Amino acid sequence: MAYFDWTPDLDSGIALVDEQHKILVRCINELHEANSRKDFAAEGKIIEDLIRYTVEHFTDEERLMDEAGYSLSKQHKAIHQRFVSKVGEMQQSHQAGQDIGQTLLDVLHSWLFTHISHHDRGFIAVVQKHLAARHAENETIAAEEAVNAAFVRPRRSGGGFATVADMEADSPQHAPKAQA
């Protein structure tokens, strides 16, 4: 049985964020399994991996917030930093031989659930709006490139590319009419 089950209400709607959150949940569940087996060495490795991946996740999340211009980005980053510091302190306790497995699990579960359910909800709408605008912009650029590809072709002579005006001039309806 999993210690922490991912449920649809935790989905943010941002694929990268959701996938990373699910990986963090898997790490917490792995830590629970190691703690249940009393495998101190495995706990240490999982804690190390969890911290490394959490920092990577926070970096991605913070980049998204900054790109979207999220007004509370600074405060959200401070929450991230406090969490990394707290888990780092617990890692040091573990390395010193203390059995912090269950305490750490409780902290991780509570923090991640609360963070996803409450703190992350604040920036999600802003990031989604930004990503939608960027997607629309990319679609516009792709459409413009498709139009240009359709209407710009290599010139038959002289090198370079023919423009729409060149193509119109080459068309039969624009050819000089023969004098009778």
mmCIF file with all atom_site columns, C-alpha atoms in Angstrom:
data_model
loop_
_atom_site.group_PDB
_atom_site.id
_atom_site.type_symbol
_atom_site.label_atom_id
_atom_site.label_alt_id
_atom_site.label_comp_id
_atom_site.label_asym_id
_atom_site.label_entity_id
_atom_site.label_seq_id
_atom_site.pdbx_PDB_ins_code
_atom_site.Cartn_x
_atom_site.Cartn_y
_atom_site.Cartn_z
_atom_site.occupancy
_atom_site.B_iso_or_equiv
_atom_site.pdbx_formal_charge
_atom_site.auth_seq_id
_atom_site.auth_comp_id
_atom_site.auth_asym_id
_atom_site.auth_atom_id
_atom_site.pdbx_PDB_model_num
ATOM 1   C CA . MET A 1 1   ? 0.000  0.000  0.000   1.00 0.00 ? 1   MET A CA 1
ATOM 2   C CA . ALA A 1 2   ? 1.308  3.441  -0.934  1.00 0.00 ? 2   ALA A CA 1
ATOM 3   C CA . TYR A 1 3   ? 1.976  5.965  1.796   1.00 0.00 ? 3   TYR A CA 1
ATOM 4   C CA . PHE A 1 4   ? 0.936  8.871  -0.443  1.00 0.00 ? 4   PHE A CA 1
ATOM 5   C CA . ASP A 1 5   ? -1.563 8.370  -3.252  1.00 0.00 ? 5   ASP A CA 1
ATOM 6   C CA . TRP A 1 6   ? -1.714 10.796 -6.148  1.00 0.00 ? 6   TRP A CA 1
ATOM 7   C CA . THR A 1 7   ? -5.291 11.903 -6.720  1.00 0.00 ? 7   THR A CA 1
ATOM 8   C CA . PRO A 1 8   ? -6.726 13.916 -9.627  1.00 0.00 ? 8   PRO A CA 1
ATOM 9   C CA . ASP A 1 9   ? -7.485 16.870 -7.354  1.00 0.00 ? 9   ASP A CA 1
ATOM 10  C CA . LEU A 1 10  ? -3.716 17.392 -7.074  1.00 0.00 ? 10  LEU A CA 1
ATOM 11  C CA . ASP A 1 11  ? -3.379 17.940 -10.843 1.00 0.00 ? 11  ASP A CA 1
ATOM 12  C CA . SER A 1 12  ? -2.427 21.495 -11.752 1.00 0.00 ? 12  SER A CA 1
ATOM 13  C CA . GLY A 1 13  ? -3.085 21.228 -15.461 1.00 0.00 ? 13  GLY A CA 1
ATOM 14  C CA . ILE A 1 14  ? 0.552  21.986 -16.271 1.00 0.00 ? 14  ILE A CA 1
ATOM 15  C CA . ALA A 1 15  ? 2.084  18.744 -17.529 1.00 0.00 ? 15  ALA A CA 1
ATOM 16  C CA . LEU A 1 16  ? 5.667  19.448 -16.398 1.00 0.00 ? 16  LEU A CA 1
ATOM 17  C CA . VAL A 1 17  ? 4.620  20.441 -12.885 1.00 0.00 ? 17  VAL A CA 1
ATOM 18  C CA . ASP A 1 18  ? 2.243  17.493 -12.507 1.00 0.00 ? 18  ASP A CA 1
ATOM 19  C CA . GLU A 1 19  ? 4.802  14.965 -13.716 1.00 0.00 ? 19  GLU A CA 1
ATOM 20  C CA . GLN A 1 20  ? 7.421  16.327 -11.337 1.00 0.00 ? 20  GLN A CA 1
ATOM 21  C CA . HIS A 1 21  ? 4.970  16.303 -8.428  1.00 0.00 ? 21  HIS A CA 1
ATOM 22  C CA . LYS A 1 22  ? 4.156  12.661 -9.205  1.00 0.00 ? 22  LYS A CA 1
ATOM 23  C CA . ILE A 1 23  ? 7.875  11.824 -9.153  1.00 0.00 ? 23  ILE A CA 1
ATOM 24  C CA . LEU A 1 24  ? 8.165  13.481 -5.733  1.00 0.00 ? 24  LEU A CA 1
ATOM 25  C CA . VAL A 1 25  ? 5.213  11.392 -4.519  1.00 0.00 ? 25  VAL A CA 1
ATOM 26  C CA . ARG A 1 26  ? 6.976  8.255  -5.791  1.00 0.00 ? 26  ARG A CA 1
ATOM 27  C CA . CYS A 1 27  ? 10.134 9.275  -3.899  1.00 0.00 ? 27  CYS A CA 1
ATOM 28  C CA . ILE A 1 28  ? 8.098  9.721  -0.716  1.00 0.00 ? 28  ILE A CA 1
ATOM 29  C CA . ASN A 1 29  ? 6.574  6.276  -1.226  1.00 0.00 ? 29  ASN A CA 1
ATOM 30  C CA . GLU A 1 30  ? 10.047 4.782  -1.778  1.00 0.00 ? 30  GLU A CA 1
ATOM 31  C CA . LEU A 1 31  ? 11.205 6.417  1.442   1.00 0.00 ? 31  LEU A CA 1
ATOM 32  C CA . HIS A 1 32  ? 8.207  4.893  3.219   1.00 0.00 ? 32  HIS A CA 1
ATOM 33  C CA . GLU A 1 33  ? 9.128  1.437  1.906   1.00 0.00 ? 33  GLU A CA 1
ATOM 34  C CA . ALA A 1 34  ? 12.753 1.830  3.025   1.00 0.00 ? 34  ALA A CA 1
ATOM 35  C CA . ASN A 1 35  ? 11.602 3.088  6.422   1.00 0.00 ? 35  ASN A CA 1
ATOM 36  C CA . SER A 1 36  ? 9.237  0.108  6.772   1.00 0.00 ? 36  SER A CA 1
ATOM 37  C CA . ARG A 1 37  ? 12.158 -2.248 6.085   1.00 0.00 ? 37  ARG A CA 1
ATOM 38  C CA . LYS A 1 38  ? 14.365 -0.266 8.493   1.00 0.00 ? 38  LYS A CA 1
ATOM 39  C CA . ASP A 1 39  ? 16.859 0.083  5.637   1.00 0.00 ? 39  ASP A CA 1
ATOM 40  C CA . PHE A 1 40  ? 18.872 3.036  6.912   1.00 0.00 ? 40  PHE A CA 1
ATOM 41  C CA . ALA A 1 41  ? 21.246 3.102  3.912   1.00 0.00 ? 41  ALA A CA 1
ATOM 42  C CA . ALA A 1 42  ? 18.375 3.101  1.414   1.00 0.00 ? 42  ALA A CA 1
ATOM 43  C CA . GLU A 1 43  ? 16.693 5.908  3.357   1.00 0.00 ? 43  GLU A CA 1
ATOM 44  C CA . GLY A 1 44  ? 19.863 7.989  3.093   1.00 0.00 ? 44  GLY A CA 1
ATOM 45  C CA . LYS A 1 45  ? 20.093 7.481  -0.668  1.00 0.00 ? 45  LYS A CA 1
ATOM 46  C CA . ILE A 1 46  ? 16.400 8.283  -1.164  1.00 0.00 ? 46  ILE A CA 1
ATOM 47  C CA . ILE A 1 47  ? 16.665 11.436 0.978   1.00 0.00 ? 47  ILE A CA 1
ATOM 48  C CA . GLU A 1 48  ? 19.653 12.537 -1.110  1.00 0.00 ? 48  GLU A CA 1
ATOM 49  C CA . ASP A 1 49  ? 17.761 11.863 -4.361  1.00 0.00 ? 49  ASP A CA 1
ATOM 50  C CA . LEU A 1 50  ? 14.657 13.569 -3.008  1.00 0.00 ? 50  LEU A CA 1
ATOM 51  C CA . ILE A 1 51  ? 16.547 16.746 -2.139  1.00 0.00 ? 51  ILE A CA 1
ATOM 52  C CA . ARG A 1 52  ? 18.312 16.801 -5.507  1.00 0.00 ? 52  ARG A CA 1
ATOM 53  C CA . TYR A 1 53  ? 15.080 16.277 -7.429  1.00 0.00 ? 53  TYR A CA 1
ATOM 54  C CA . THR A 1 54  ? 13.157 18.766 -5.277  1.00 0.00 ? 54  THR A CA 1
ATOM 55  C CA . VAL A 1 55  ? 15.729 21.461 -6.061  1.00 0.00 ? 55  VAL A CA 1
ATOM 56  C CA . GLU A 1 56  ? 15.442 20.607 -9.777  1.00 0.00 ? 56  GLU A CA 1
ATOM 57  C CA . HIS A 1 57  ? 11.640 20.777 -9.564  1.00 0.00 ? 57  HIS A CA 1
ATOM 58  C CA . PHE A 1 58  ? 11.705 24.089 -7.699  1.00 0.00 ? 58  PHE A CA 1
ATOM 59  C CA . THR A 1 59  ? 14.074 25.523 -10.318 1.00 0.00 ? 59  THR A CA 1
ATOM 60  C CA . ASP A 1 60  ? 11.639 24.565 -13.098 1.00 0.00 ? 60  ASP A CA 1
ATOM 61  C CA . GLU A 1 61  ? 8.633  25.857 -11.170 1.00 0.00 ? 61  GLU A CA 1
ATOM 62  C CA . GLU A 1 62  ? 10.377 29.153 -10.390 1.00 0.00 ? 62  GLU A CA 1
ATOM 63  C CA . ARG A 1 63  ? 11.401 29.580 -14.033 1.00 0.00 ? 63  ARG A CA 1
ATOM 64  C CA . LEU A 1 64  ? 7.763  29.156 -15.073 1.00 0.00 ? 64  LEU A CA 1
ATOM 65  C CA . MET A 1 65  ? 6.675  31.724 -12.476 1.00 0.00 ? 65  MET A CA 1
ATOM 66  C CA . ASP A 1 66  ? 9.316  34.217 -13.589 1.00 0.00 ? 66  ASP A CA 1
ATOM 67  C CA . GLU A 1 67  ? 8.523  33.778 -17.293 1.00 0.00 ? 67  GLU A CA 1
ATOM 68  C CA . ALA A 1 68  ? 4.824  34.308 -16.552 1.00 0.00 ? 68  ALA A CA 1
ATOM 69  C CA . GLY A 1 69  ? 5.512  37.385 -14.430 1.00 0.00 ? 69  GLY A CA 1
ATOM 70  C CA . TYR A 1 70  ? 3.895  35.921 -11.300 1.00 0.00 ? 70  TYR A CA 1
ATOM 71  C CA . SER A 1 71  ? 3.721  38.781 -8.789  1.00 0.00 ? 71  SER A CA 1
ATOM 72  C CA . LEU A 1 72  ? 4.251  36.573 -5.716  1.00 0.00 ? 72  LEU A CA 1
ATOM 73  C CA . SER A 1 73  ? 7.230  34.720 -7.162  1.00 0.00 ? 73  SER A CA 1
ATOM 74  C CA . LYS A 1 74  ? 9.636  36.044 -4.521  1.00 0.00 ? 74  LYS A CA 1
ATOM 75  C CA . GLN A 1 75  ? 7.432  34.813 -1.668  1.00 0.00 ? 75  GLN A CA 1
ATOM 76  C CA . HIS A 1 76  ? 6.919  31.425 -3.325  1.00 0.00 ? 76  HIS A CA 1
ATOM 77  C CA . LYS A 1 77  ? 10.670 31.030 -3.798  1.00 0.00 ? 77  LYS A CA 1
ATOM 78  C CA . ALA A 1 78  ? 11.158 31.766 -0.086  1.00 0.00 ? 78  ALA A CA 1
ATOM 79  C CA . ILE A 1 79  ? 8.717  28.935 0.757   1.00 0.00 ? 79  ILE A CA 1
ATOM 80  C CA . HIS A 1 80  ? 10.755 26.621 -1.477  1.00 0.00 ? 80  HIS A CA 1
ATOM 81  C CA . GLN A 1 81  ? 14.010 27.659 0.188   1.00 0.00 ? 81  GLN A CA 1
ATOM 82  C CA . ARG A 1 82  ? 12.650 27.092 3.695   1.00 0.00 ? 82  ARG A CA 1
ATOM 83  C CA . PHE A 1 83  ? 11.505 23.609 2.690   1.00 0.00 ? 83  PHE A CA 1
ATOM 84  C CA . VAL A 1 84  ? 14.878 22.667 1.195   1.00 0.00 ? 84  VAL A CA 1
ATOM 85  C CA . SER A 1 85  ? 16.590 23.937 4.368   1.00 0.00 ? 85  SER A CA 1
ATOM 86  C CA . LYS A 1 86  ? 14.246 21.941 6.619   1.00 0.00 ? 86  LYS A CA 1
ATOM 87  C CA . VAL A 1 87  ? 14.744 18.720 4.662   1.00 0.00 ? 87  VAL A CA 1
ATOM 88  C CA . GLY A 1 88  ? 18.498 19.390 4.559   1.00 0.00 ? 88  GLY A CA 1
ATOM 89  C CA . GLU A 1 89  ? 18.535 19.664 8.361   1.00 0.00 ? 89  GLU A CA 1
ATOM 90  C CA . MET A 1 90  ? 16.631 16.394 8.618   1.00 0.00 ? 90  MET A CA 1
ATOM 91  C CA . GLN A 1 91  ? 19.124 14.803 6.229   1.00 0.00 ? 91  GLN A CA 1
ATOM 92  C CA . GLN A 1 92  ? 21.953 15.877 8.536   1.00 0.00 ? 92  GLN A CA 1
ATOM 93  C CA . SER A 1 93  ? 20.123 14.296 11.487  1.00 0.00 ? 93  SER A CA 1
ATOM 94  C CA . HIS A 1 94  ? 19.764 11.088 9.493   1.00 0.00 ? 94  HIS A CA 1
ATOM 95  C CA . GLN A 1 95  ? 23.451 11.138 8.587   1.00 0.00 ? 95  GLN A CA 1
ATOM 96  C CA . ALA A 1 96  ? 24.242 11.574 12.286  1.00 0.00 ? 96  ALA A CA 1
ATOM 97  C CA . GLY A 1 97  ? 22.466 8.280  12.923  1.00 0.00 ? 97  GLY A CA 1
ATOM 98  C CA . GLN A 1 98  ? 19.102 9.544  14.125  1.00 0.00 ? 98  GLN A CA 1
ATOM 99  C CA . ASP A 1 99  ? 16.008 7.594  13.094  1.00 0.00 ? 99  ASP A CA 1
ATOM 100 C CA . ILE A 1 100 ? 14.050 10.412 11.465  1.00 0.00 ? 100 ILE A CA 1
ATOM 101 C CA . GLY A 1 101 ? 12.370 8.266  8.795   1.00 0.00 ? 101 GLY A CA 1
ATOM 102 C CA . GLN A 1 102 ? 8.762  8.499  9.974   1.00 0.00 ? 102 GLN A CA 1
ATOM 103 C CA . THR A 1 103 ? 9.081  12.127 11.052  1.00 0.00 ? 103 THR A CA 1
ATOM 104 C CA . LEU A 1 104 ? 10.496 13.026 7.652   1.00 0.00 ? 104 LEU A CA 1
ATOM 105 C CA . LEU A 1 105 ? 7.718  11.099 5.904   1.00 0.00 ? 105 LEU A CA 1
ATOM 106 C CA . ASP A 1 106 ? 5.090  12.996 7.875   1.00 0.00 ? 106 ASP A CA 1
ATOM 107 C CA . VAL A 1 107 ? 6.764  16.336 7.079   1.00 0.00 ? 107 VAL A CA 1
ATOM 108 C CA . LEU A 1 108 ? 7.109  15.480 3.375   1.00 0.00 ? 108 LEU A CA 1
ATOM 109 C CA . HIS A 1 109 ? 3.537  14.252 3.005   1.00 0.00 ? 109 HIS A CA 1
ATOM 110 C CA . SER A 1 110 ? 2.010  17.187 4.853   1.00 0.00 ? 110 SER A CA 1
ATOM 111 C CA . TRP A 1 111 ? 4.212  19.755 3.161   1.00 0.00 ? 111 TRP A CA 1
ATOM 112 C CA . LEU A 1 112 ? 3.809  18.420 -0.382  1.00 0.00 ? 112 LEU A CA 1
ATOM 113 C CA . PHE A 1 113 ? 0.049  17.988 -0.081  1.00 0.00 ? 113 PHE A CA 1
ATOM 114 C CA . THR A 1 114 ? -0.400 21.481 1.393   1.00 0.00 ? 114 THR A CA 1
ATOM 115 C CA . HIS A 1 115 ? 2.043  23.038 -1.054  1.00 0.00 ? 115 HIS A CA 1
ATOM 116 C CA . ILE A 1 116 ? 0.372  21.507 -4.125  1.00 0.00 ? 116 ILE A CA 1
ATOM 117 C CA . SER A 1 117 ? -3.162 22.102 -2.863  1.00 0.00 ? 117 SER A CA 1
ATOM 118 C CA . HIS A 1 118 ? -2.689 25.677 -1.689  1.00 0.00 ? 118 HIS A CA 1
ATOM 119 C CA . HIS A 1 119 ? 0.597  27.431 -2.461  1.00 0.00 ? 119 HIS A CA 1
ATOM 120 C CA . ASP A 1 120 ? 1.005  26.207 -6.043  1.00 0.00 ? 120 ASP A CA 1
ATOM 121 C CA . ARG A 1 121 ? -2.615 27.077 -6.896  1.00 0.00 ? 121 ARG A CA 1
ATOM 122 C CA . GLY A 1 122 ? -1.636 30.734 -6.633  1.00 0.00 ? 122 GLY A CA 1
ATOM 123 C CA . PHE A 1 123 ? 0.698  30.694 -9.605  1.00 0.00 ? 123 PHE A CA 1
ATOM 124 C CA . ILE A 1 124 ? -0.957 27.981 -11.718 1.00 0.00 ? 124 ILE A CA 1
ATOM 125 C CA . ALA A 1 125 ? -3.568 30.247 -13.343 1.00 0.00 ? 125 ALA A CA 1
ATOM 126 C CA . VAL A 1 126 ? -0.933 32.878 -14.165 1.00 0.00 ? 126 VAL A CA 1
ATOM 127 C CA . VAL A 1 127 ? 1.415  30.295 -15.686 1.00 0.00 ? 127 VAL A CA 1
ATOM 128 C CA . GLN A 1 128 ? -1.406 28.612 -17.624 1.00 0.00 ? 128 GLN A CA 1
ATOM 129 C CA . LYS A 1 129 ? -2.439 31.969 -19.117 1.00 0.00 ? 129 LYS A CA 1
ATOM 130 C CA . HIS A 1 130 ? 1.178  32.690 -20.061 1.00 0.00 ? 130 HIS A CA 1
ATOM 131 C CA . LEU A 1 131 ? 1.651  29.242 -21.610 1.00 0.00 ? 131 LEU A CA 1
ATOM 132 C CA . ALA A 1 132 ? -1.607 29.594 -23.580 1.00 0.00 ? 132 ALA A CA 1
ATOM 133 C CA . ALA A 1 133 ? -0.480 32.983 -24.921 1.00 0.00 ? 133 ALA A CA 1
ATOM 134 C CA . ARG A 1 134 ? 2.931  31.565 -25.837 1.00 0.00 ? 134 ARG A CA 1
ATOM 135 C CA . HIS A 1 135 ? 1.251  28.594 -27.546 1.00 0.00 ? 135 HIS A CA 1
ATOM 136 C CA . ALA A 1 136 ? -1.011 30.938 -29.529 1.00 0.00 ? 136 ALA A CA 1
ATOM 137 C CA . GLU A 1 137 ? 2.015  33.032 -30.510 1.00 0.00 ? 137 GLU A CA 1
ATOM 138 C CA . ASN A 1 138 ? 3.880  29.907 -31.647 1.00 0.00 ? 138 ASN A CA 1
ATOM 139 C CA . GLU A 1 139 ? 0.863  28.814 -33.692 1.00 0.00 ? 139 GLU A CA 1
ATOM 140 C CA . THR A 1 140 ? 0.736  32.247 -35.343 1.00 0.00 ? 140 THR A CA 1
ATOM 141 C CA . ILE A 1 141 ? 4.436  32.069 -36.166 1.00 0.00 ? 141 ILE A CA 1
ATOM 142 C CA . ALA A 1 142 ? 4.022  28.547 -37.563 1.00 0.00 ? 142 ALA A CA 1
ATOM 143 C CA . ALA A 1 143 ? 1.087  29.697 -39.697 1.00 0.00 ? 143 ALA A CA 1
ATOM 144 C CA . GLU A 1 144 ? 3.101  32.651 -41.002 1.00 0.00 ? 144 GLU A CA 1
ATOM 145 C CA . GLU A 1 145 ? 5.999  30.343 -41.820 1.00 0.00 ? 145 GLU A CA 1
ATOM 146 C CA . ALA A 1 146 ? 3.652  27.986 -43.653 1.00 0.00 ? 146 ALA A CA 1
ATOM 147 C CA . VAL A 1 147 ? 2.246  30.878 -45.680 1.00 0.00 ? 147 VAL A CA 1
ATOM 148 C CA . ASN A 1 148 ? 5.736  32.115 -46.471 1.00 0.00 ? 148 ASN A CA 1
ATOM 149 C CA . ALA A 1 149 ? 6.819  28.636 -47.517 1.00 0.00 ? 149 ALA A CA 1
ATOM 150 C CA . ALA A 1 150 ? 3.817  28.394 -49.808 1.00 0.00 ? 150 ALA A CA 1
ATOM 151 C CA . PHE A 1 151 ? 4.345  31.793 -51.397 1.00 0.00 ? 151 PHE A CA 1
ATOM 152 C CA . VAL A 1 152 ? 8.114  32.174 -51.429 1.00 0.00 ? 152 VAL A CA 1
ATOM 153 C CA . ARG A 1 153 ? 10.034 29.933 -53.786 1.00 0.00 ? 153 ARG A CA 1
ATOM 154 C CA . PRO A 1 154 ? 13.494 29.987 -55.332 1.00 0.00 ? 154 PRO A CA 1
ATOM 155 C CA . ARG A 1 155 ? 13.712 32.234 -58.403 1.00 0.00 ? 155 ARG A CA 1
ATOM 156 C CA . ARG A 1 156 ? 14.153 30.530 -61.722 1.00 0.00 ? 156 ARG A CA 1
ATOM 157 C CA . SER A 1 157 ? 17.084 32.742 -62.538 1.00 0.00 ? 157 SER A CA 1
ATOM 158 C CA . GLY A 1 158 ? 19.184 35.284 -60.765 1.00 0.00 ? 158 GLY A CA 1
ATOM 159 C CA . GLY A 1 159 ? 19.194 33.481 -57.401 1.00 0.00 ? 159 GLY A CA 1
ATOM 160 C CA . GLY A 1 160 ? 17.388 34.513 -54.290 1.00 0.00 ? 160 GLY A CA 1
ATOM 161 C CA . PHE A 1 161 ? 13.758 33.968 -53.636 1.00 0.00 ? 161 PHE A CA 1
ATOM 162 C CA . ALA A 1 162 ? 10.712 35.083 -55.504 1.00 0.00 ? 162 ALA A CA 1
ATOM 163 C CA . THR A 1 163 ? 8.261  37.204 -53.586 1.00 0.00 ? 163 THR A CA 1
ATOM 164 C CA . VAL A 1 164 ? 4.508  37.103 -53.907 1.00 0.00 ? 164 VAL A CA 1
ATOM 165 C CA . ALA A 1 165 ? 4.774  40.142 -56.221 1.00 0.00 ? 165 ALA A CA 1
ATOM 166 C CA . ASP A 1 166 ? 7.321  38.294 -58.417 1.00 0.00 ? 166 ASP A CA 1
ATOM 167 C CA . MET A 1 167 ? 5.011  35.302 -58.620 1.00 0.00 ? 167 MET A CA 1
ATOM 168 C CA . GLU A 1 168 ? 2.067  37.485 -59.571 1.00 0.00 ? 168 GLU A CA 1
ATOM 169 C CA . ALA A 1 169 ? 4.137  39.121 -62.299 1.00 0.00 ? 169 ALA A CA 1
ATOM 170 C CA . ASP A 1 170 ? 5.066  35.654 -63.621 1.00 0.00 ? 170 ASP A CA 1
ATOM 171 C CA . SER A 1 171 ? 1.469  34.466 -63.749 1.00 0.00 ? 171 SER A CA 1
ATOM 172 C CA . PRO A 1 172 ? -0.233 34.241 -67.171 1.00 0.00 ? 172 PRO A CA 1
ATOM 173 C CA . GLN A 1 173 ? -2.875 36.786 -66.271 1.00 0.00 ? 173 GLN A CA 1
ATOM 174 C CA . HIS A 1 174 ? -0.166 39.389 -65.701 1.00 0.00 ? 174 HIS A CA 1
ATOM 175 C CA . ALA A 1 175 ? 1.833  38.575 -68.823 1.00 0.00 ? 175 ALA A CA 1
ATOM 176 C CA . PRO A 1 176 ? 2.083  41.400 -71.401 1.00 0.00 ? 176 PRO A CA 1
ATOM 177 C CA . LYS A 1 177 ? -0.699 41.150 -73.920 1.00 0.00 ? 177 LYS A CA 1
ATOM 178 C CA . ALA A 1 178 ? 0.326  40.558 -77.532 1.00 0.00 ? 178 ALA A CA 1
ATOM 179 C CA . GLN A 1 179 ? -0.244 43.544 -79.822 1.00 0.00 ? 179 GLN A CA 1
ATOM 180 C CA . ALA A 1 180 ? -2.552 42.856 -82.739 1.00 0.00 ? 180 ALA A CA 1
#
